[in-house]
XYZ file of C-alpha atoms in Angstrom:
127
model
C 47.833 126.443 1.406
C 46.864 122.846 1.866
C 49.086 119.586 1.338
C 47.524 116.543 -0.326
C 48.795 113.035 0.124
C 46.809 110.104 -2.029
C 47.066 106.788 -1.204
C 45.182 103.397 -2.147
C 46.493 102.607 -5.502
C 48.026 99.389 -6.399
C 47.626 96.540 -9.325
C 44.005 94.642 -9.720
C 42.321 92.828 -12.437
C 39.704 94.097 -14.781
C 36.627 94.168 -12.847
C 38.114 94.639 -9.135
C 37.251 97.910 -7.223
C 39.591 100.122 -5.373
C 39.364 103.279 -3.164
C 41.771 106.101 -3.314
C 42.172 108.402 -0.464
C 43.301 112.145 -0.250
C 44.644 113.160 3.168
C 44.876 117.166 3.904
C 46.655 118.803 6.575
C 47.377 122.927 6.686
C 44.024 124.703 6.081
C 40.328 123.559 6.991
C 39.305 120.801 4.455
C 35.844 122.257 4.023
C 37.455 125.117 2.488
C 38.171 123.381 -0.389
C 36.283 121.698 -3.194
C 38.389 118.487 -4.298
C 39.162 117.180 -7.633
C 40.547 113.792 -8.827
C 42.872 113.676 -11.949
C 44.621 111.191 -13.631
C 47.461 110.479 -16.187
C 48.306 107.695 -18.208
C 51.691 107.249 -19.806
C 52.131 109.660 -22.767
C 48.713 110.883 -22.261
C 47.701 114.065 -20.733
C 46.312 114.720 -17.171
C 42.761 114.249 -17.505
C 39.301 115.245 -15.209
C 37.975 112.666 -13.659
C 35.770 113.812 -10.675
C 35.285 116.695 -8.585
C 33.089 117.584 -5.234
C 32.098 121.171 -3.682
C 33.355 122.293 -0.523
C 30.435 120.623 1.779
C 30.289 117.496 -0.534
C 26.813 118.323 -1.753
C 27.394 118.544 -5.648
C 29.768 116.230 -7.839
C 30.709 116.098 -11.377
C 32.240 112.800 -13.392
C 33.840 112.530 -16.431
C 31.674 110.283 -18.864
C 34.740 107.727 -18.803
C 33.731 107.055 -15.152
C 29.945 108.297 -14.509
C 28.409 105.251 -13.351
C 31.630 103.291 -12.004
C 33.351 105.822 -9.570
C 31.701 107.941 -6.866
C 33.493 110.865 -5.233
C 33.136 111.852 -1.693
C 34.987 113.806 1.314
C 34.746 113.592 5.001
C 35.617 117.228 6.277
C 35.670 115.804 9.865
C 38.659 113.563 8.663
C 40.153 115.908 6.400
C 39.790 112.954 3.616
C 38.595 113.044 0.430
C 37.600 109.965 -1.338
C 37.536 108.123 -5.083
C 35.738 105.024 -4.747
C 36.511 103.070 -7.972
C 34.177 100.084 -9.222
C 34.254 97.618 -12.266
C 37.744 98.540 -13.166
C 39.286 98.037 -16.674
C 42.703 98.598 -18.453
C 41.647 102.168 -19.378
C 41.846 102.942 -15.928
C 45.206 102.151 -15.889
C 46.688 105.778 -14.710
C 48.685 107.811 -12.057
C 45.728 109.478 -10.361
C 46.082 113.044 -8.653
C 43.590 114.658 -5.947
C 43.836 118.704 -5.926
C 42.071 121.004 -4.114
C 40.124 124.417 -5.227
C 39.528 127.118 -2.637
C 36.237 128.460 -4.021
C 32.681 127.593 -4.358
C 31.061 125.293 -6.618
C 29.256 128.078 -8.653
C 32.918 129.770 -9.493
C 34.672 126.603 -9.967
C 35.319 125.001 -13.449
C 36.249 121.835 -12.050
C 37.632 119.845 -15.433
C 40.216 122.828 -15.637
C 43.508 122.028 -14.135
C 44.749 125.714 -13.364
C 41.624 126.029 -11.307
C 42.968 124.155 -8.410
C 45.489 125.411 -5.599
C 47.170 122.377 -4.518
C 47.984 119.006 -6.009
C 48.912 115.790 -4.473
C 51.812 113.382 -5.497
C 49.816 110.964 -7.105
C 49.086 107.200 -6.471
C 49.304 104.701 -9.338
C 46.535 102.098 -10.297
C 47.260 99.580 -12.484
C 44.464 97.066 -14.111
C 45.466 93.904 -15.646
C 43.218 91.484 -17.536
């Protein structure tokens, strides 16, 4: 369907910012809603944020609301997750995922709603 590759992770200190990218290929990027999930060691993969096919709708987990911003640029076939005021609890492998459905039929927090997943990019936040 669509192939996704995340990038932009790294090692940063508490309070820093990072922008993650999700580059897509294979199908029209505008046909997919994009979600971001993260998985810390020994924890389940958890929902972070999602945006609709057009980018006009967004949803954030309470833990990142006000600090993270999700967007997508359909012309560039790329999704983004801007992360601000990072803390140690944000340390995880971050994954982007694509869902080929409209916003009204999507439950963004459910992993099984997504058709394709990237390989993940690691974010480590130190004190």
